[in-house]
Each structure stands twice: as C-alpha cells, then as structure tokens.
Short mmCIF file of C-alpha atoms and ligand atoms in Angstrom, two decimals:
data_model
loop_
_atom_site.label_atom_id
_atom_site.label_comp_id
_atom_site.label_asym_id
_atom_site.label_seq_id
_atom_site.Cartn_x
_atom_site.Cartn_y
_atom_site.Cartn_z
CA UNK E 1 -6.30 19.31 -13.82
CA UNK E 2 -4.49 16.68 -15.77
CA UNK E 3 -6.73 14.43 -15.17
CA UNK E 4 -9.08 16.55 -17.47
CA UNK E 5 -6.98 17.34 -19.98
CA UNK E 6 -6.30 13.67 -20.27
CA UNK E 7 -10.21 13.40 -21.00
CA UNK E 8 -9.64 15.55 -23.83
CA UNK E 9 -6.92 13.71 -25.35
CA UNK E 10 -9.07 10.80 -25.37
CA UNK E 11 -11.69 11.83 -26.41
CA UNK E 12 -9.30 13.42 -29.34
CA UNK E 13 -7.66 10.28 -30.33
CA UNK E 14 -10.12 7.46 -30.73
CA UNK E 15 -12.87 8.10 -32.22
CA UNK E 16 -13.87 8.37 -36.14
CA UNK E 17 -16.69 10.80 -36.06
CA UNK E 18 -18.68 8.30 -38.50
CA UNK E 19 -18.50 5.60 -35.80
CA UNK E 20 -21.38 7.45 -34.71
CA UNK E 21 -23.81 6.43 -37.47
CA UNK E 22 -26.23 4.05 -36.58
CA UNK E 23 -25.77 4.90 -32.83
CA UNK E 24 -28.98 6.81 -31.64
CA UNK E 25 -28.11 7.39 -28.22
CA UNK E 26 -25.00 6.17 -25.76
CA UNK E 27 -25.81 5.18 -22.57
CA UNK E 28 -23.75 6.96 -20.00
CA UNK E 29 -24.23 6.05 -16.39
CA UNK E 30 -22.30 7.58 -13.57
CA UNK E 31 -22.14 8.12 -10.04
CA UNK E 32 -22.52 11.39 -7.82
CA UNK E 33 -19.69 13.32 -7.58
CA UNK E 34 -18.65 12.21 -10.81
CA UNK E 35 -16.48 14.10 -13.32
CA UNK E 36 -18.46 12.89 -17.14
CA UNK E 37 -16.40 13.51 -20.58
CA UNK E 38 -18.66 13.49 -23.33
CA UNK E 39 -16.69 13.26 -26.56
CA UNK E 40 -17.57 14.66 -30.03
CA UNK E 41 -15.29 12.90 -31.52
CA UNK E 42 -14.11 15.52 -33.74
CA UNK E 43 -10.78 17.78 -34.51
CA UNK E 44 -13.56 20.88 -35.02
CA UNK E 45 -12.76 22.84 -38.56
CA UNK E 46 -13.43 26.36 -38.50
CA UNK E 47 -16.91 26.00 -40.33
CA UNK E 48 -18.32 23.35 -37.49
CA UNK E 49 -20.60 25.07 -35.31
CA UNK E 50 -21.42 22.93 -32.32
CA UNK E 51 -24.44 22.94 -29.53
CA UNK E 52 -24.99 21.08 -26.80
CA UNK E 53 -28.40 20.72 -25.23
CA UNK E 54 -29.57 19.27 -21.70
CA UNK E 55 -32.77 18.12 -22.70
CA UNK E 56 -34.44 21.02 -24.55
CA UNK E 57 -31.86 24.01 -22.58
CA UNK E 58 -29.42 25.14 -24.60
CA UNK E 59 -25.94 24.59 -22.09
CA UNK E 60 -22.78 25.13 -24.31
CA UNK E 61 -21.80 25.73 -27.94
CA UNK E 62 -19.12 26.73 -30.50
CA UNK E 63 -19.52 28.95 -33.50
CA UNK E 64 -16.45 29.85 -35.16
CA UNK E 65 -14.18 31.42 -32.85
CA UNK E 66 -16.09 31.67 -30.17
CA UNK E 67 -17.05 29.14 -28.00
CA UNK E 68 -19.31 29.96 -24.63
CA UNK E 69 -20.97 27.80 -21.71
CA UNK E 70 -24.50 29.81 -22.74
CA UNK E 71 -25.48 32.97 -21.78
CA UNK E 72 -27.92 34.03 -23.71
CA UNK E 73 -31.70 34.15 -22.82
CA UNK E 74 -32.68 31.02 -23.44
CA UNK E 75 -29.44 28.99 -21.86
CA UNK E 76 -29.90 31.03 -18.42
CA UNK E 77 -31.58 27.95 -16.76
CA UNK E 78 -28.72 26.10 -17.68
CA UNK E 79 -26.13 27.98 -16.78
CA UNK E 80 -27.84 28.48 -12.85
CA UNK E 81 -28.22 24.14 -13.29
CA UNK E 82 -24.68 23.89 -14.00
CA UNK E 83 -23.08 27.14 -12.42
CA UNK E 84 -19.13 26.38 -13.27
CA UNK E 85 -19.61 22.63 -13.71
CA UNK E 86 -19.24 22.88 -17.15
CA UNK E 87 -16.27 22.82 -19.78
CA UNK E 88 -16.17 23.21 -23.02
CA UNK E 89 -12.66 21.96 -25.40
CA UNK E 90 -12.46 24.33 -27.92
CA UNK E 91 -10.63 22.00 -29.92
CA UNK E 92 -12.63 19.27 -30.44
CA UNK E 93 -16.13 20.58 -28.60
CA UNK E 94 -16.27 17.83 -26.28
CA UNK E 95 -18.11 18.64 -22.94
CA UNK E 96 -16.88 18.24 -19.13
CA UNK E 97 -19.65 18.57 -16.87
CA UNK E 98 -17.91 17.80 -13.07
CA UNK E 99 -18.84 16.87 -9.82
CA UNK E 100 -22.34 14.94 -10.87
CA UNK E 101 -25.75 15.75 -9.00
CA UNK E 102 -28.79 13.24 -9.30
CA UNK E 103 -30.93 15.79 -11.09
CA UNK E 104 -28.21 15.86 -13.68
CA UNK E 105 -30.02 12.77 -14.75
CA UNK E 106 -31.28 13.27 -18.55
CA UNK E 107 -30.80 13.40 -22.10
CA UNK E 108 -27.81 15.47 -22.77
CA UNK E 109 -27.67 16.48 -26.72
CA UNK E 110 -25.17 17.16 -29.58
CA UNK E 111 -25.42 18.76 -32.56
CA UNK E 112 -22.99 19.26 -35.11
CA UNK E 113 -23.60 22.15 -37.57
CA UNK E 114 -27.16 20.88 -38.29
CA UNK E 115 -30.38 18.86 -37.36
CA UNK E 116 -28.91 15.45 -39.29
CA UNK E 117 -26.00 15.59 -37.02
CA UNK E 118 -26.92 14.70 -33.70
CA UNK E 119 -25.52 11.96 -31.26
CA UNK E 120 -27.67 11.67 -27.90
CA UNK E 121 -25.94 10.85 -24.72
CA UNK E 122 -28.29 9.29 -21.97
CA UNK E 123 -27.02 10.20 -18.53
CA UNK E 124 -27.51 8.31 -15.41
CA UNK E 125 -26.35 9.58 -12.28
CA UNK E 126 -26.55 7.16 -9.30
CA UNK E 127 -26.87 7.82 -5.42
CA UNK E 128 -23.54 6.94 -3.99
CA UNK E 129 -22.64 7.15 0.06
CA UNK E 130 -20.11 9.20 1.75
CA UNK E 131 -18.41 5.82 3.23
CA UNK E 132 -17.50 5.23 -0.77
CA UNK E 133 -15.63 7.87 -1.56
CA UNK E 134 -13.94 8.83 1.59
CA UNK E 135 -12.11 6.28 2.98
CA UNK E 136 -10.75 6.23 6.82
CA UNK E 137 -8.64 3.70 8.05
CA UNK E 138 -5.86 3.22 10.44
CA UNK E 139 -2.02 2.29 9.35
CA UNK E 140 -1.48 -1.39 8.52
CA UNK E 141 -5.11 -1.94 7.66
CA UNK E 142 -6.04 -3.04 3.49
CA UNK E 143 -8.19 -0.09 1.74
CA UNK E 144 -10.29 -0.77 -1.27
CA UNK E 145 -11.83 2.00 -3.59
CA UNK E 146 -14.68 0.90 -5.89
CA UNK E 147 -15.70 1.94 -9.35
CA UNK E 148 -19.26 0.94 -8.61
CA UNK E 149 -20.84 1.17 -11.92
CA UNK E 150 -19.30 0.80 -14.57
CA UNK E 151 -18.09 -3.05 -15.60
CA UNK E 152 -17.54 -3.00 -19.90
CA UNK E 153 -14.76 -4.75 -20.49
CA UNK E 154 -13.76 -2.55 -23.31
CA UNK E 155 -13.65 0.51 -21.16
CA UNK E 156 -9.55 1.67 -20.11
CA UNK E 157 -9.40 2.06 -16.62
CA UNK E 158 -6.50 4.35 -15.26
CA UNK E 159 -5.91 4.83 -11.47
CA UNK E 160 -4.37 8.17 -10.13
CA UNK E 161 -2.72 9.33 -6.90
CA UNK E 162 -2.36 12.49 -6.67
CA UNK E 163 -2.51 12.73 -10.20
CA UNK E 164 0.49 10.10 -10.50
CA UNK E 165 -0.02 7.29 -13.04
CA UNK E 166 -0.29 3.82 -10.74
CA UNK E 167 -2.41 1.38 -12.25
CA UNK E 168 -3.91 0.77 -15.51
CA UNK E 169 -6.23 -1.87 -16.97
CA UNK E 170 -6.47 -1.99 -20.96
CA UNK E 171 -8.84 -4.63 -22.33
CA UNK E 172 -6.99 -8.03 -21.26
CA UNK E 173 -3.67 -6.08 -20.07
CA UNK E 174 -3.24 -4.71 -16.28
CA UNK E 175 0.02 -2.76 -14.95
CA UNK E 176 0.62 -1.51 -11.92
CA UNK E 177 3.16 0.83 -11.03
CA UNK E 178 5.32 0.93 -13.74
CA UNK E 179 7.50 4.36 -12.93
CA UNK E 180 10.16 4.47 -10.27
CA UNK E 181 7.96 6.91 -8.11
CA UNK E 182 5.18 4.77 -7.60
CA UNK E 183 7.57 1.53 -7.23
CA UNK E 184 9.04 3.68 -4.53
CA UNK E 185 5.75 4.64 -2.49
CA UNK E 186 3.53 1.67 -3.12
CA UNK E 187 5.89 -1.64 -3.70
CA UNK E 188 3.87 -4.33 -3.88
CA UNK E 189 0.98 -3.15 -1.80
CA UNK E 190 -1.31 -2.75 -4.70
CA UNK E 191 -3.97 -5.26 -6.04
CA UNK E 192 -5.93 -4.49 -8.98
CA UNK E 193 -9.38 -6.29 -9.48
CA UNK E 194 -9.31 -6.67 -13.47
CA UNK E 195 -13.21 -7.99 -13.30
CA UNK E 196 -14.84 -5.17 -11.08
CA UNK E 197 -11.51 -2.43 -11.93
CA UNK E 198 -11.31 -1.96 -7.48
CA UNK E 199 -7.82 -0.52 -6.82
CA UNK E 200 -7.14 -2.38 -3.15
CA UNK E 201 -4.11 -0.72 -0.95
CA UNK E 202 -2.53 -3.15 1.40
CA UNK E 203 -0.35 -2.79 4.57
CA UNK E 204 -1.76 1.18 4.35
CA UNK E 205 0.99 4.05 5.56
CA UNK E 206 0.07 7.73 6.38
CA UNK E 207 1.75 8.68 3.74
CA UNK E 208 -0.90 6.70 1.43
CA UNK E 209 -3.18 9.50 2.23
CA UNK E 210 -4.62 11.55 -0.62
CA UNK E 211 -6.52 11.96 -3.41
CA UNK E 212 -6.99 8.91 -5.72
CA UNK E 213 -8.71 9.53 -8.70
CA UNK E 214 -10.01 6.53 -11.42
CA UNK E 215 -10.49 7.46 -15.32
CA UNK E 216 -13.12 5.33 -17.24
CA UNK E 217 -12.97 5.92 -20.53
CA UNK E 218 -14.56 4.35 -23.71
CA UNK E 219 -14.06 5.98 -27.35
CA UNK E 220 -17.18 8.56 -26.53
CA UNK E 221 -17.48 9.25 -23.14
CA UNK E 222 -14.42 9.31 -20.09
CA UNK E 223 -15.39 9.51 -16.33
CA UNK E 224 -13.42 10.29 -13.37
CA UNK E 225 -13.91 9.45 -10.20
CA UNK E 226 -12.66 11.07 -6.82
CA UNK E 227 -12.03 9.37 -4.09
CA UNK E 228 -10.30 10.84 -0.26
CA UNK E 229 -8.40 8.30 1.62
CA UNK E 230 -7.14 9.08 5.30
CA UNK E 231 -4.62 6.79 6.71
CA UNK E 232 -4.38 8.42 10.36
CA UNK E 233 -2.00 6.63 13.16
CA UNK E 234 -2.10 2.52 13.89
CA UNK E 235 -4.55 1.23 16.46
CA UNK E 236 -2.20 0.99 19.91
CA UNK E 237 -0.92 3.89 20.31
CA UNK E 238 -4.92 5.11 20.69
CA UNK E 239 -5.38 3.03 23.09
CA UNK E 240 -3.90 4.30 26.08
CA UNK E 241 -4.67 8.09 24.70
CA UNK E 242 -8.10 7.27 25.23
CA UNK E 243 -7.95 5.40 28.31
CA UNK E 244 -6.33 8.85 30.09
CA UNK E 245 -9.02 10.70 28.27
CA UNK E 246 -11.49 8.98 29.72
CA UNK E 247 -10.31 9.05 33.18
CA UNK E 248 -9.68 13.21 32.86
CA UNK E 249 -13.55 13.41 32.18
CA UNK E 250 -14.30 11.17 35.15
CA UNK E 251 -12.52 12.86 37.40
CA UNK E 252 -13.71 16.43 35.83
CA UNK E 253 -17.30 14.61 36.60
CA UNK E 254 -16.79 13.84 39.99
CA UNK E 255 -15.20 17.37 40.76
CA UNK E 256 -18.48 18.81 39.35
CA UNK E 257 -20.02 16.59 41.61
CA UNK E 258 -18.28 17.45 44.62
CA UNK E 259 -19.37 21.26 44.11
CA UNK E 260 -22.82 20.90 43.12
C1 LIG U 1 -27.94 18.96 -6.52
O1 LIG U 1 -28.67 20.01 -7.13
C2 LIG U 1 -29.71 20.51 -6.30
C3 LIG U 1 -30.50 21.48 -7.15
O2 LIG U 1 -29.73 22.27 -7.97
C4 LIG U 1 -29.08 21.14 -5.09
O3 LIG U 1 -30.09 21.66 -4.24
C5 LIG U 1 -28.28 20.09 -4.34
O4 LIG U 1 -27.60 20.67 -3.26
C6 LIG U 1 -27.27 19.46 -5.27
N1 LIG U 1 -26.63 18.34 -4.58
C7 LIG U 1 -25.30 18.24 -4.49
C8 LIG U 1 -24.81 17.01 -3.78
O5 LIG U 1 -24.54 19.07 -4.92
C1 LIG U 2 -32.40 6.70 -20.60
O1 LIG U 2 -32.06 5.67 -19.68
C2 LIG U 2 -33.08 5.41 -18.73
C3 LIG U 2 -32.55 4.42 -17.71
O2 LIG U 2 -31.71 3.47 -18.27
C4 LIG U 2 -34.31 4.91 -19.48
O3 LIG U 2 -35.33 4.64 -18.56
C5 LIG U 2 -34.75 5.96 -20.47
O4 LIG U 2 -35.83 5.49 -21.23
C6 LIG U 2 -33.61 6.32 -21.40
N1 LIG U 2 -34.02 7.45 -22.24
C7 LIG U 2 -33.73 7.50 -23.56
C8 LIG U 2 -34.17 8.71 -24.27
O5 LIG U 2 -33.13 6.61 -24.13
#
C-alpha cells in the first residue's frame, strides 16, 4: 500500500507536463507480475478531463468530479481485461495497473482534455520464472533478487522489506540502510549492485523472510516489483531428520512386505 502511494508522489513531483512535447511515445517495459505507474504528470484542475485508452478500449478516465475505472458500454472489455488491476489517482490521473500479464502487452493511451493532448505509453511485459521472484534458501546461504529489465541509469531505484526503506540507488549515489531499524536487522549483510540495481542478502537469517519489493521509477512511469524470499532452517539439522525419515518408510516397506 505505501509502496503505491509512493508511485503517486512521484509521479506528482517530477514531472513538468510540457516535458512531454516532442515525446511521441515512452517505452515502458516490465516484467510479469509487475506493478506499472504511468504518470500524467499533472496536479489535474477541475476543468481537465482525462481518458485513458488500452489500445482502442476505453479503461479509465476523469471528468470533473468523478473519476471511474470504465463502465460504460464501450469500456466493458476492459474492465473484464483488467478486473481490479487498475487504479486511478484522482489527483493527478496517473494510472496503476498491478500484477502484469503478458497480454497486457500494448499501446496504453492518454489523453488530456482533447485530441492534441496525448502522450502514448508502449508497454512491454516480459515472461519471467517462478525461481525469480520466489526465492528459497536455507540460513547462512547469500540471496540475490534481480530487477531483470530495466538498466537506465537515470531511473531511482528503491528497495523495500516489508515496506521498510533499505536501499536506494539515485543516479551516481547508493545508500543502504540508513534508519536504525534496518541497521538493526540487516547490518552489513546487504550488497547493492549499482550497474544491474540486484539487492544481494548475505549470511541469510529466518527472520530475513518476507516480502521485498523494488521501485523503478523515472519522471513518467514507476514500477514495482515483488519478490517472496523464504529463509527456512540451516542445512544440518535436515540431515539426520531425513535420514530417520527414510528409515520409517523402509521399515513401513518391509512390514507391507511381510503381510502381502
Ligand atoms: C493472463 O491473462 C489471461 C487472459 O485474461 C489469463 O487466462 C491468464 O491466467 C493470466 N495470467 C496470469 C499469470 O495471471
Ligand atoms: C512498441 O514496442 C514494441 C517492442 O519494442 C515494438 O515492436 C512496437 O513497434 C512498438 N509500438 C509502437 C506503437 O511504438
């Protein structure tokens, strides 16, 4: 949840509607599962009346007071495409559409009170495995989550743990950790990538379990991604769990055995 409204702040603060101009369409390319910002770049006045399209299907808009993820006739397509995926700011009119499927892929439209004002946002949504985004390993052992895509430099990368603040990379600048909570939990057993943005968790604890979640954001689009990381019990104590497991089933086989 704050993870999206942090979208919307973004998308809020940094960008000049008339950087726009000259900018036919933004490339946007994302991964399954993803959560995609895209930002209108506008504090809406009370005239702006604001549409967004998904190809030619009418998916959300805002006119006057009233602002609606479509329902009328010709949006119903959309609506059963994007059945509570989709979020609309009322503020500034940006749209959230979460959790990314593949045949999200497309041209996703905005127009801004009229024809002349239209910015066009090409989606790409990639095929990405289970093994990426939920992560299993035992205590001790290093974890690394991925961004995959996305590598401009220009982009702000934040890193969340259960929606806690613990690493950020900001054009040349990377911190890591810099509240008392995360010093606590993670001391020194994060690594930050500042090339690729890949968040690596060293000397892992159960306790490092949970959500992590990365922000990607650039002045007209944010992404988040989700990842799961279990941390479940070290290696050796295993060991000798499944060694009596193993000999219960023998034995439970050669019983069977014995009565057939
Ligand atoms: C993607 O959308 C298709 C069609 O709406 C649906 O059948 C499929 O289950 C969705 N995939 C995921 C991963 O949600
Ligand atoms: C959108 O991007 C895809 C892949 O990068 C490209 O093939 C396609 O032509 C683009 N469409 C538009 C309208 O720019």
């Amino acid at each position: 949840m704050k993870v999206f409204i942090l979208c919307i702040i973004l998308c809020a603060l940094f960008v000049p509607v008339l950087s726009y101009v000259g900018a036919d369409v933004v490339s946007v390319s994302v991964m399954e599962g993803d959560s995609v910002c895209l930002c209108t770049g506008l504090i809406k006045s009370q005239q702006d009346r604001i549409k967004w399209y998904f190809g030619d299907i009418r998916i959300a808009q805002i006119t006057r007071d009233l602002s609606k993820i479509c329902t009328d006739v010709q949006c119903n397509e959309g609506t059963e495409r994007f059945r509570d995926r989709l979020k609309l700011d009322h503020q500034t009119g940006s749209l959230t559409i979460m959790n990314m499927n593949l045949t999200d892929s497309g041209v996703y439209k905005l127009q801004i009170n009229s024809h002349n004002n239209e910015i066009m946002f090409n989606v790409t949504v990639r095929a990405v495995s289970a093994a990426e985004l939920d992560k299993m390993k035992k205590t001790g052992e290093s974890v690394s989550l991925d961004p995959g895509v996305v590598k401009n430099p220009d982009n702000v990368k934040m890193w969340y743990f259960n929606d806690i603040l613990i690493a950020e990379i900001t054009g040349d600048q990377s911190k890591i950790c810099t509240d008392d909570q995360c010093k606590e939990r993670f001391r020194d057993r994060l690594k930050l990538d500042h090339q690729t943005g890949s968040l690596t968790i060293m000397n892992t604890r159960i306790t490092d379990s949970g959500d992590y979640k990365l922000q990607i954001s650039s002045s007209i689009f944010s992404i988040t991604k989700s990842f799961s990381v279990t941390i479940t019990g070290s290696g050796r104590s295993s060991g000798p769990i499944a060694g009596v497991q193993c000999m219960l089933l023998l034995f439970s086989f050669l019983w069977l055995q014995l009565l057939v």
